[in-house]
PDB file of C-alpha atoms and ligand atoms in Angstrom:
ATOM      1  CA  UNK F 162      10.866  20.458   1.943  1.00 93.00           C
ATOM      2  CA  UNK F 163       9.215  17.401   0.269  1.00 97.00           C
ATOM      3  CA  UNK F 164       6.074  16.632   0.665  1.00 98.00           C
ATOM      4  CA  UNK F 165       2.792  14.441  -0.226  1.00 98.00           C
ATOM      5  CA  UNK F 166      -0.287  15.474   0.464  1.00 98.00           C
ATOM      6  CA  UNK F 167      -2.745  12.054   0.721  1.00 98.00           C
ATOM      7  CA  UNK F 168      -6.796  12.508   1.040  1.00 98.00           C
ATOM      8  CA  UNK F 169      -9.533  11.295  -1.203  1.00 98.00           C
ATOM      9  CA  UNK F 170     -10.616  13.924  -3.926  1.00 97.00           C
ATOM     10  CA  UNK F 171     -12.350  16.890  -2.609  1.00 96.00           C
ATOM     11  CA  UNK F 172     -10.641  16.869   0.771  1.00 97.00           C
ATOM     12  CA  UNK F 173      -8.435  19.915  -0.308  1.00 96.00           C
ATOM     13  CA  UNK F 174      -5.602  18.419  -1.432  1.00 96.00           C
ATOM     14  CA  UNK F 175      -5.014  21.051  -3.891  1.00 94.00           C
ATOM     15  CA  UNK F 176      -6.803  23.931  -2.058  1.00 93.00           C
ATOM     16  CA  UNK F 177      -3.999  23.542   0.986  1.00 97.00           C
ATOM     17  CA  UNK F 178      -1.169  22.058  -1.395  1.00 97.00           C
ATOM     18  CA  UNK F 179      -1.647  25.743  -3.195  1.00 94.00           C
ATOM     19  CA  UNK F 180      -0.670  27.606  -0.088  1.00 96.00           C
ATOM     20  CA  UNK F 181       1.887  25.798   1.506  1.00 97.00           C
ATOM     21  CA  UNK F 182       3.933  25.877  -2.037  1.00 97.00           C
ATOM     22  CA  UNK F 183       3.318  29.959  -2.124  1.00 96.00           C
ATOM     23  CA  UNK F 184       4.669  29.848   2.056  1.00 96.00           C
ATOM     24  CA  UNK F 185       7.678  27.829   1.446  1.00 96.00           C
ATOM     25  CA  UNK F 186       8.412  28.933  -2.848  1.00 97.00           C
ATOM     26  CA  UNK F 187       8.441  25.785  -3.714  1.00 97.00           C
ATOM     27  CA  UNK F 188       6.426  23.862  -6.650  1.00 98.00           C
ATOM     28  CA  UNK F 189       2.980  22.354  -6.222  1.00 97.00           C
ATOM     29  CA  UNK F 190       2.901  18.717  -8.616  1.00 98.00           C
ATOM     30  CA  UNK F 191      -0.238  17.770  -9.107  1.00 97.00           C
ATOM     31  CA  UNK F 192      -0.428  14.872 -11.428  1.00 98.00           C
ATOM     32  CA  UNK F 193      -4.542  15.165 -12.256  1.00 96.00           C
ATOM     33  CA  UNK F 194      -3.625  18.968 -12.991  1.00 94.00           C
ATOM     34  CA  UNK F 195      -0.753  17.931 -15.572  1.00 96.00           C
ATOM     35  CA  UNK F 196      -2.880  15.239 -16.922  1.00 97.00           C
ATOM     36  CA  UNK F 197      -5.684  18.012 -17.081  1.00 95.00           C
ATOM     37  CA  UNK F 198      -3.220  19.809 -19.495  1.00 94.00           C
ATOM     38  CA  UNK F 199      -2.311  17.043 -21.611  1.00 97.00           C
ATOM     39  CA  UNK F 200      -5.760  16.010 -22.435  1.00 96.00           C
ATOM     40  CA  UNK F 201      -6.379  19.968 -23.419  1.00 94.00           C
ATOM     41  CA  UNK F 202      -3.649  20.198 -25.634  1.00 96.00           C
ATOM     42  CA  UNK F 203      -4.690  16.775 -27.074  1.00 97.00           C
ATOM     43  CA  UNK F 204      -0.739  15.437 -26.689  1.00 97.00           C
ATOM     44  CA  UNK F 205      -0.807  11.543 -26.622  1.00 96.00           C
ATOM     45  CA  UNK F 206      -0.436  11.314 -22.891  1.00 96.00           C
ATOM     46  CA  UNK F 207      -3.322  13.220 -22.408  1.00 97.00           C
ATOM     47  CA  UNK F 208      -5.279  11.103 -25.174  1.00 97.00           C
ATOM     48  CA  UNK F 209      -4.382   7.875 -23.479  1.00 97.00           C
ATOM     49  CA  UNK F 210      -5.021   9.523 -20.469  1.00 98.00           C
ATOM     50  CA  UNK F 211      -8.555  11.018 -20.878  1.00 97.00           C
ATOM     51  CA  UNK F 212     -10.885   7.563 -21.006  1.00 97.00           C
ATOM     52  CA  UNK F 213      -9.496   6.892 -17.348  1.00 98.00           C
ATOM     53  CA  UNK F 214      -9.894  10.346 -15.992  1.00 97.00           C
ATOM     54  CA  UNK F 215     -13.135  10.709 -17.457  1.00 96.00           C
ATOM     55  CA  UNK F 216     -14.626   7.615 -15.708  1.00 97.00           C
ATOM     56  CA  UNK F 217     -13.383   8.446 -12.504  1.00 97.00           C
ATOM     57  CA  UNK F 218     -10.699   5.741 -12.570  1.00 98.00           C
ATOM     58  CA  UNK F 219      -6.521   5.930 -12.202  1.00 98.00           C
ATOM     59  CA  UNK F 220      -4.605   6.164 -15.175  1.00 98.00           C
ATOM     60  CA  UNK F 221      -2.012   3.239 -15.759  1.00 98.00           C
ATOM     61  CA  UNK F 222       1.039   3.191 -12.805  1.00 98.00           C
ATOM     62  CA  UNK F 223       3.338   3.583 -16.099  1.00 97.00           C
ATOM     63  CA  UNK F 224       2.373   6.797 -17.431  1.00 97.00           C
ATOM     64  CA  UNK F 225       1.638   8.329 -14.526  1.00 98.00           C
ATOM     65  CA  UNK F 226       5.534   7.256 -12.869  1.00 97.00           C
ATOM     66  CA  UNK F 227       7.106   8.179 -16.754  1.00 96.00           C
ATOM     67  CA  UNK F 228       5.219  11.792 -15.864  1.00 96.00           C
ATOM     68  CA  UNK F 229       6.135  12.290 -12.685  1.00 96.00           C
ATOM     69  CA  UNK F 230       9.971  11.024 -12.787  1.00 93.00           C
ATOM     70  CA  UNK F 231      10.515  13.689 -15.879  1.00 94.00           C
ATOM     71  CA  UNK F 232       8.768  16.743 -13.634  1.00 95.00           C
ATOM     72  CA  UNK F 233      10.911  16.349 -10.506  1.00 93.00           C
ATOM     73  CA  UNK F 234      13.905  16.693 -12.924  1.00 91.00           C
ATOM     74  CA  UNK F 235      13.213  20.026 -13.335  1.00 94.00           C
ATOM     75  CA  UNK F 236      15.319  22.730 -12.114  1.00 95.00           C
ATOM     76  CA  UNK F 237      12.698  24.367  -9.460  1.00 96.00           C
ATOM     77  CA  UNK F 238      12.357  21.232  -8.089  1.00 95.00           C
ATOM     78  CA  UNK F 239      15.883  21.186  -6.452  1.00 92.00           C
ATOM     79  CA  UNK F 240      14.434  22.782  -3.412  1.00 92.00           C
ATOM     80  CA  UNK F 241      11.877  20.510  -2.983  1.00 96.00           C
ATOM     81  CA  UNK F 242       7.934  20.747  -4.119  1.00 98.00           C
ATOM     82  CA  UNK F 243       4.301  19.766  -3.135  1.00 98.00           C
ATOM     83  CA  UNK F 244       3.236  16.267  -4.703  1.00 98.00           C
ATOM     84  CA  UNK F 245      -0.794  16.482  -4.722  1.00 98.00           C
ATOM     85  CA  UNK F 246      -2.421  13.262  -6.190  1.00 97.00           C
ATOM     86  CA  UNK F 247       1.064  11.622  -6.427  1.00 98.00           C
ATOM     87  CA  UNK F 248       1.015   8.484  -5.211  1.00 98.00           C
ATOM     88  CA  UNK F 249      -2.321   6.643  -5.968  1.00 98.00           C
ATOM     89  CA  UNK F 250      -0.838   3.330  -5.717  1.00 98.00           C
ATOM     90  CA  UNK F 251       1.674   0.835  -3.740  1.00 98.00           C
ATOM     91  CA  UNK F 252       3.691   0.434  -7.359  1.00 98.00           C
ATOM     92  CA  UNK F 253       3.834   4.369  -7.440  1.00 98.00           C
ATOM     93  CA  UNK F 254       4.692   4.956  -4.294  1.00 98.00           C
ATOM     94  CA  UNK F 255       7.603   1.860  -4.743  1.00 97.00           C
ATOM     95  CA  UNK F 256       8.653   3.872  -8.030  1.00 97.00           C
ATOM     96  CA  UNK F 257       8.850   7.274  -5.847  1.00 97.00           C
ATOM     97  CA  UNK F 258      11.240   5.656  -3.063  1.00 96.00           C
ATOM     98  CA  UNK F 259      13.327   4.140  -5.689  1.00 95.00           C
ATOM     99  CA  UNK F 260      13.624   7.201  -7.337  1.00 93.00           C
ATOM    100  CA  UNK F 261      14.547   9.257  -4.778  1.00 93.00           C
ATOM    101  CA  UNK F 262      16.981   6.458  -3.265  1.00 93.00           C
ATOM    102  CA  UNK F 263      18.367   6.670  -6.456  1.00 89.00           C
ATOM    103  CA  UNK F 264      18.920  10.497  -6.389  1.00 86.00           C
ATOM    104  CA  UNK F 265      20.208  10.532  -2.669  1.00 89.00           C
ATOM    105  CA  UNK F 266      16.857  12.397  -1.515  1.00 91.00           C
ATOM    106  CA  UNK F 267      14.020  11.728   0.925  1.00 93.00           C
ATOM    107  CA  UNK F 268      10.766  12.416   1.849  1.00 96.00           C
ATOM    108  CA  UNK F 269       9.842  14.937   4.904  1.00 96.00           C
ATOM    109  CA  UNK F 270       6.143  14.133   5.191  1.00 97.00           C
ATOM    110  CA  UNK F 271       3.453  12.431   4.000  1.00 98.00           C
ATOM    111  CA  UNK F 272       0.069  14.700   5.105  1.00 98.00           C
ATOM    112  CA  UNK F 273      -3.124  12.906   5.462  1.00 98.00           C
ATOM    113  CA  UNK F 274      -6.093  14.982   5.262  1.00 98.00           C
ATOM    114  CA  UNK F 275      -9.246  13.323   6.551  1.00 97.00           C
ATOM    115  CA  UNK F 276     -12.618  14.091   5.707  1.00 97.00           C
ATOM    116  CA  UNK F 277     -16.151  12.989   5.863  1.00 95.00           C
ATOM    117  CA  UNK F 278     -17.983  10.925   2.703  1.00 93.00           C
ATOM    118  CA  UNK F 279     -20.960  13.589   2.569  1.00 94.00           C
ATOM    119  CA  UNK F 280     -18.308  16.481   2.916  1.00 96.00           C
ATOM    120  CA  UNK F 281     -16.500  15.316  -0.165  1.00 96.00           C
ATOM    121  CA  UNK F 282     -19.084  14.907  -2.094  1.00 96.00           C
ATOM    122  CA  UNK F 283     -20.836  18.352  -1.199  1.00 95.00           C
ATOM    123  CA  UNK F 284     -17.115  20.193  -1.703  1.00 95.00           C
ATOM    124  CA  UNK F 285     -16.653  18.232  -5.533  1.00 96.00           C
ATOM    125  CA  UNK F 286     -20.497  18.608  -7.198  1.00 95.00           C
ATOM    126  CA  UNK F 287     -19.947  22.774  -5.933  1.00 95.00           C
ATOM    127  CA  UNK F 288     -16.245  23.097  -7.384  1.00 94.00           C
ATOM    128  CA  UNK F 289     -15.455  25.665  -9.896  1.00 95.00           C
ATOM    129  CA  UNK F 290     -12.404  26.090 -11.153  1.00 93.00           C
ATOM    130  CA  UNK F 291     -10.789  29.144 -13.492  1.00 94.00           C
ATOM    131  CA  UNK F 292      -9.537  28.335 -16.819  1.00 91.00           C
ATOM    132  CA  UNK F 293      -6.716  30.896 -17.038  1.00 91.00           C
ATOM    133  CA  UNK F 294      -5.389  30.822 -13.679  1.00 90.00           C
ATOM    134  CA  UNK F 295      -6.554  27.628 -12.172  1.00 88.00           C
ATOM    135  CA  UNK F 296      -7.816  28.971  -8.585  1.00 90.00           C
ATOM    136  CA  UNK F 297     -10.688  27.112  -7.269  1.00 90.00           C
ATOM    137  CA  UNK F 298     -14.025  28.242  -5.845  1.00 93.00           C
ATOM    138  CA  UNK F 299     -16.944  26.569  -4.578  1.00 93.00           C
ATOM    139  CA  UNK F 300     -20.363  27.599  -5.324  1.00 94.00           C
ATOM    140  CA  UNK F 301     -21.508  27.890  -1.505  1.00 93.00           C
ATOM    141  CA  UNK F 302     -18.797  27.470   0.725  1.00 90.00           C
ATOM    142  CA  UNK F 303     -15.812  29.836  -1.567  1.00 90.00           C
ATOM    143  CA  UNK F 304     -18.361  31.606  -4.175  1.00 95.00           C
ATOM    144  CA  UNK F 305     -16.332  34.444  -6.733  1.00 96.00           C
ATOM    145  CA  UNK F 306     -17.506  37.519  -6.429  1.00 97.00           C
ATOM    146  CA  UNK F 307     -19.057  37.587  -9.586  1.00 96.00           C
ATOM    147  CA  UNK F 308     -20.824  34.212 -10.580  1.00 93.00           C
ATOM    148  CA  UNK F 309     -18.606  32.463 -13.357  1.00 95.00           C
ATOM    149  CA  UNK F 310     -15.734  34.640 -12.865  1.00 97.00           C
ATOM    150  CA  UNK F 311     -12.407  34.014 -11.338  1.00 97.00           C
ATOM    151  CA  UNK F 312     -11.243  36.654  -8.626  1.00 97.00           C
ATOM    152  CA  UNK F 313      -7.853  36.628  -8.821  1.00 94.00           C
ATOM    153  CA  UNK F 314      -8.005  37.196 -13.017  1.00 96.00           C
ATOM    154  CA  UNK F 315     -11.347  37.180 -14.408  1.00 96.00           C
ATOM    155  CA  UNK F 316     -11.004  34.351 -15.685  1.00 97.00           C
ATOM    156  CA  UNK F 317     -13.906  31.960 -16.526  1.00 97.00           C
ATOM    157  CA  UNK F 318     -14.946  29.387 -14.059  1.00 97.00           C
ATOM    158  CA  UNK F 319     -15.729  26.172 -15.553  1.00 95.00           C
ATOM    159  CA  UNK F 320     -16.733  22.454 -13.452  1.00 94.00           C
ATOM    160  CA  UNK F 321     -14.327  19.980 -14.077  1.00 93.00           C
ATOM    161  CA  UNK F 322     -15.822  17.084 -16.203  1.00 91.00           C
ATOM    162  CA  UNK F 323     -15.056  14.604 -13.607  1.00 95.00           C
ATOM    163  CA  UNK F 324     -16.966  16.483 -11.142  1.00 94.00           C
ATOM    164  CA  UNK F 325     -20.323  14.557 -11.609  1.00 92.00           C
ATOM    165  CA  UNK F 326     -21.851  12.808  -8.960  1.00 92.00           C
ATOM    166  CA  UNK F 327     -21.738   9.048 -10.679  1.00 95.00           C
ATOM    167  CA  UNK F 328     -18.192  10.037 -11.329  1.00 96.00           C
ATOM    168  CA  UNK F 329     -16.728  11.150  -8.026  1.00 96.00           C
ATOM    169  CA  UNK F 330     -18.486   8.076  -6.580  1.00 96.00           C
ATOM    170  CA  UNK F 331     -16.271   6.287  -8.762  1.00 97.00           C
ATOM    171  CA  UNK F 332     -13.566   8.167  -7.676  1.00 97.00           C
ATOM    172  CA  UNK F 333     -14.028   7.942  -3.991  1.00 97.00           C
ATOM    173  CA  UNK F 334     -14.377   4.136  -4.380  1.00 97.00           C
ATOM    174  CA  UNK F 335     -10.875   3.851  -6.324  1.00 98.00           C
ATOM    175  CA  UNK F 336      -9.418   5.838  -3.434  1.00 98.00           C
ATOM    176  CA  UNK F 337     -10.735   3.625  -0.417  1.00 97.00           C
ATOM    177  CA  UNK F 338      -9.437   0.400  -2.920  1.00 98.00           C
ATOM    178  CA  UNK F 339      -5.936   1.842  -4.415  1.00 98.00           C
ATOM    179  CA  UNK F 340      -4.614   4.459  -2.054  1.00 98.00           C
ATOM    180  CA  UNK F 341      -6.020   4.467   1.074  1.00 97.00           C
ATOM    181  CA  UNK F 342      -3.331   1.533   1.559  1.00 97.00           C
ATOM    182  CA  UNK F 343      -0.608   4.111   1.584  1.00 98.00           C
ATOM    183  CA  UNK F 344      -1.275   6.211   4.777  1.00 97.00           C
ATOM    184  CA  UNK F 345       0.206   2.411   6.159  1.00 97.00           C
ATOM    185  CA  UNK F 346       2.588   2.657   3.770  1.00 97.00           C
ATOM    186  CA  UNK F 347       3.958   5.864   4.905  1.00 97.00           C
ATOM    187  CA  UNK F 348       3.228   5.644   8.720  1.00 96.00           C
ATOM    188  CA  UNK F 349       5.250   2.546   8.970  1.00 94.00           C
ATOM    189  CA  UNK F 350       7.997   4.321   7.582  1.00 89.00           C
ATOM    190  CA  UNK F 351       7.266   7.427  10.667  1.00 92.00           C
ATOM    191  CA  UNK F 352       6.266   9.987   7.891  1.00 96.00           C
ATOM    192  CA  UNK F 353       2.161  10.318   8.373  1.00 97.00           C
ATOM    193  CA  UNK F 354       0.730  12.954   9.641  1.00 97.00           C
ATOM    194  CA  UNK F 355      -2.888  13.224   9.822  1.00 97.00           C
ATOM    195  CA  UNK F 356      -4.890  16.119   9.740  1.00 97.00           C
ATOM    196  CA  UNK F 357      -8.271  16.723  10.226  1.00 96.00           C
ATOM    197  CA  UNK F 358      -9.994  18.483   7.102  1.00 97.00           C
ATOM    198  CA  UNK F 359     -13.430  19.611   8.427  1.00 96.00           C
ATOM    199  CA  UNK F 360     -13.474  23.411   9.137  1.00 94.00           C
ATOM    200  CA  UNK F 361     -12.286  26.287   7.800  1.00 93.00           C
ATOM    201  CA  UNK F 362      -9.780  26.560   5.068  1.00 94.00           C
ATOM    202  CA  UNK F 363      -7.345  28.940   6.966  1.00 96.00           C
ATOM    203  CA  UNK F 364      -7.614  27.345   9.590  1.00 97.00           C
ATOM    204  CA  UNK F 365      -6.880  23.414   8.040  1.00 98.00           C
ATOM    205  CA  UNK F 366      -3.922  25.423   6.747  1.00 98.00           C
ATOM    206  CA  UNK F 367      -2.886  26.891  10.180  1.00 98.00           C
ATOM    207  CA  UNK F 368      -2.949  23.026  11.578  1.00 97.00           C
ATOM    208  CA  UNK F 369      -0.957  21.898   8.716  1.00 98.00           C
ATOM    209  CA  UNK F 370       1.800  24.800   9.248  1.00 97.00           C
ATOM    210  CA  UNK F 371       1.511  23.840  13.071  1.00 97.00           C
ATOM    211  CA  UNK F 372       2.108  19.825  12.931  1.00 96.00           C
ATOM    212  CA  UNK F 373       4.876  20.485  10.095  1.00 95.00           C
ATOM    213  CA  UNK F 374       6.896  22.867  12.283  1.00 93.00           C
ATOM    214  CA  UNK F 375       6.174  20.808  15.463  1.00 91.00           C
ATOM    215  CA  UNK F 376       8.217  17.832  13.470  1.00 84.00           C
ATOM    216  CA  UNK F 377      11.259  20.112  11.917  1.00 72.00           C
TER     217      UNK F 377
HETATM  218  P1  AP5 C 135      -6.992  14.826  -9.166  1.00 54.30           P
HETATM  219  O1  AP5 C 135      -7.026  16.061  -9.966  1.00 54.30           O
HETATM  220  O2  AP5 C 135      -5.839  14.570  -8.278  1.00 54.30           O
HETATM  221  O3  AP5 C 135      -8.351  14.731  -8.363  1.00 54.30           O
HETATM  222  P2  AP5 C 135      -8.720  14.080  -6.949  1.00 54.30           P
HETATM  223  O4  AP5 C 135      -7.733  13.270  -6.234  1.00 54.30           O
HETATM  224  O5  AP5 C 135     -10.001  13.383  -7.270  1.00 54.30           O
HETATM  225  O6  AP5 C 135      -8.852  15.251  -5.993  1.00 54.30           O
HETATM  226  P3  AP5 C 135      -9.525  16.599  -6.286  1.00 54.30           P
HETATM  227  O7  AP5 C 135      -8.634  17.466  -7.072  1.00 54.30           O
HETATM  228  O8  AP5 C 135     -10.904  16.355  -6.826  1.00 54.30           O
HETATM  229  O9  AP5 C 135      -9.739  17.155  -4.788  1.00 54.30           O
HETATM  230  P4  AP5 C 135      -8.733  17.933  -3.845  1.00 54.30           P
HETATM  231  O10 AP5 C 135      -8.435  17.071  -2.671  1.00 54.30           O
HETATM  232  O11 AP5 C 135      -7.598  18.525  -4.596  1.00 54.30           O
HETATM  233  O12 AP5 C 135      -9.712  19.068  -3.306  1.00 54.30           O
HETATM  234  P5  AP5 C 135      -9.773  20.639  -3.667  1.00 54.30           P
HETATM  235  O13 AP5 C 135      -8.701  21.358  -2.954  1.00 54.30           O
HETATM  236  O14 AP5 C 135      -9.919  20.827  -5.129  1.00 54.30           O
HETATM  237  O15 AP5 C 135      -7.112  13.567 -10.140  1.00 54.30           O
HETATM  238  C1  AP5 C 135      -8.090  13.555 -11.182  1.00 54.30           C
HETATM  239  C2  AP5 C 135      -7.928  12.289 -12.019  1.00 54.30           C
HETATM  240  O16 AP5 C 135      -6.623  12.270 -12.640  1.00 54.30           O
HETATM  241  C3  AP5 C 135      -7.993  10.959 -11.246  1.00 54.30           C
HETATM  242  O17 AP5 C 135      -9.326  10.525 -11.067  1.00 54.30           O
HETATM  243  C4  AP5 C 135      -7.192  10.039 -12.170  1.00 54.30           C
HETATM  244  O18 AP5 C 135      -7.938   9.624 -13.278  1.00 54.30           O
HETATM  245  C5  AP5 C 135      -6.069  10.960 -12.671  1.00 54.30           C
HETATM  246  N1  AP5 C 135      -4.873  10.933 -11.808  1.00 54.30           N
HETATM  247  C6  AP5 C 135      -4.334  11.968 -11.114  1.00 54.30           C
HETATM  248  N2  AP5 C 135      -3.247  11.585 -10.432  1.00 54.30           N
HETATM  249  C7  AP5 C 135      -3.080  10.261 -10.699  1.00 54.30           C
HETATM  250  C8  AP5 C 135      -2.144   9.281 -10.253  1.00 54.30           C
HETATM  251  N3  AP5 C 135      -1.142   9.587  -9.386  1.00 54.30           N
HETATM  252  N4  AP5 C 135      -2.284   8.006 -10.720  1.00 54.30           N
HETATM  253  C9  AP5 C 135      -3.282   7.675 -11.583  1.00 54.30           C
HETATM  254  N5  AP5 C 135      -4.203   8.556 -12.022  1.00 54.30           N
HETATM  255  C10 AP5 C 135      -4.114   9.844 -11.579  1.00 54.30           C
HETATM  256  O19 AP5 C 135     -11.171  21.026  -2.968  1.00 54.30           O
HETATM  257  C11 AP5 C 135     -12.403  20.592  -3.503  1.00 54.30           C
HETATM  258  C12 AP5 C 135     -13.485  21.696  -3.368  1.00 54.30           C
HETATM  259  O20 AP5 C 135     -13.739  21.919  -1.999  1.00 54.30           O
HETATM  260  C13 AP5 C 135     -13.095  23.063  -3.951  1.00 54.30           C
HETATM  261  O21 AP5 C 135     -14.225  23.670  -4.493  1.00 54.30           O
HETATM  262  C14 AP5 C 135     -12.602  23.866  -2.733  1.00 54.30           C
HETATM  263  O22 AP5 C 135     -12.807  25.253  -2.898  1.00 54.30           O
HETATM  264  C15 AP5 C 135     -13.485  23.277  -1.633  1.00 54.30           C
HETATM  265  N6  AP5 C 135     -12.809  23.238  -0.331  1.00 54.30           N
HETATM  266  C16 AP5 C 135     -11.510  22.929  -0.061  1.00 54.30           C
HETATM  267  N7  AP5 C 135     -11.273  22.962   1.261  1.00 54.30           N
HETATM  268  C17 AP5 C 135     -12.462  23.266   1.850  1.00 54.30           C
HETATM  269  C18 AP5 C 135     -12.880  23.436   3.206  1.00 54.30           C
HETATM  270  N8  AP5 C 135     -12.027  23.302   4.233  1.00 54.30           N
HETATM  271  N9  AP5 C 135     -14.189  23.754   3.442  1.00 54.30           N
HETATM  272  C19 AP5 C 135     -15.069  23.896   2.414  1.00 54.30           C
HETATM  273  N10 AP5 C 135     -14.734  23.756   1.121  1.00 54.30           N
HETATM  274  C20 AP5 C 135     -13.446  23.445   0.835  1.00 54.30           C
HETATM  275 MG1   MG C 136      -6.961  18.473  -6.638  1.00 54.30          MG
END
């Protein structure tokens, strides 16, 4: 199974990339999470890296391909994986078909998740996330148990910098300019499939699970 999940931030790309990759065993490759790790390990990817992320806006087609192209070489890839945030762009989209061309593989799906402007930006300002483990909360709609602590490890919950309202503004408007573009992309070549992301988490998920069987 390989798949792309498409939606603007906060539309739970990451929240319903995370289950489907623990249903089917297979990787979730979310490029803001590696780029995430780069900038805190200070490695130069993650220092040319952190300007961009930090103002909301894409990091440069290059790195981002150079990153991704290296991380589907590895081994527990071979089965296929999640890509969450992966592709932003026509060019990176263009560098993904070539590449798989190239290694005689192909896409399943391309998800869509769709979700309201006020949603979004209610879901992003209320995001926690836990430093050890990386599971993600919200304040109001998926609170811990205990404030500031992760459930699944106790972990500390931090905001993501990024996560500011000026910022995901930014962010939003990057997506409706640079990679909104691609749900054409992809439906022209009969892999979109869009899903509605209002609602219930479980639920989203069960839809997801539903429209992806419906097309095996
Ligand atoms: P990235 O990390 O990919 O961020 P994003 O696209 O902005 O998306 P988010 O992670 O913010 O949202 P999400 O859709 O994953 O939602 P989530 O599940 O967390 O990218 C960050 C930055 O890295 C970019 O700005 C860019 O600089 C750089 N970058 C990354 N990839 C790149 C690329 N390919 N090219 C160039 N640059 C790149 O959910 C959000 C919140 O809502 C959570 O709190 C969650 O608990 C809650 N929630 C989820 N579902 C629901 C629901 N159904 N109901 C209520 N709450 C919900
Ligand atoms: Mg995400």
């Amino acid at each position: 199974m390989r798949l792309i999940f498409l939606g603007p931030p906060g539309s739970g790309k990451g929240t319903q990339a995370k289950l489907l990759a623990e249903k089917y065993g297979i990787p979730q490759v979310s490029t803001g999470d590696i780029l995430r790790a780069a900038v805190r390990e200070r490695t130069s990817l993650g220092k040319r890296a952190k300007g961009y992320m930090d103002q909301g806006e894409l990091v440069p087609d290059p790195l981002v391909i150079a990153l991704i192209e290296e991380r589907l070489r590895v081994a527990d890839c071979r089965e296929g994986y999640i890509l969450d945030g992966f592709p932003r762009t026509l060019a990176q989209a263009e560098a993904l078909r070539d590449a798989l061309e190239a290694l005689n593989s192909r896409l399943d799906a391309v998800i869509n998740v769709e979700v309201e402007q006020g949603e979004l930006l209610r879901r992003l300002t209320g995001r926690r996330t836990c430093r050890a483990c990386g599971a993600m909360f919200h304040t109001v709609f998926n609170p811990s148990k205990v404030a500031g602590k992760c459930d699944a490890c106790g972990g500390e919950l931090y905001q993501r910098s990024d996560d500011q309202e000026a910022t995901i503004r930014e962010r939003l408007k990057v997506y409706t300019e640079q990679t909104a573009p691609l749900a054409a992309f992809y439906n022209h070549g009969g892999l979109l499939l869009t899903i509605h992301g209002m609602g219930k988490i479980d639920t989203i998920f069960e839809e997801i699970c539903r429209v992806l069987e419906r097309r095996a």
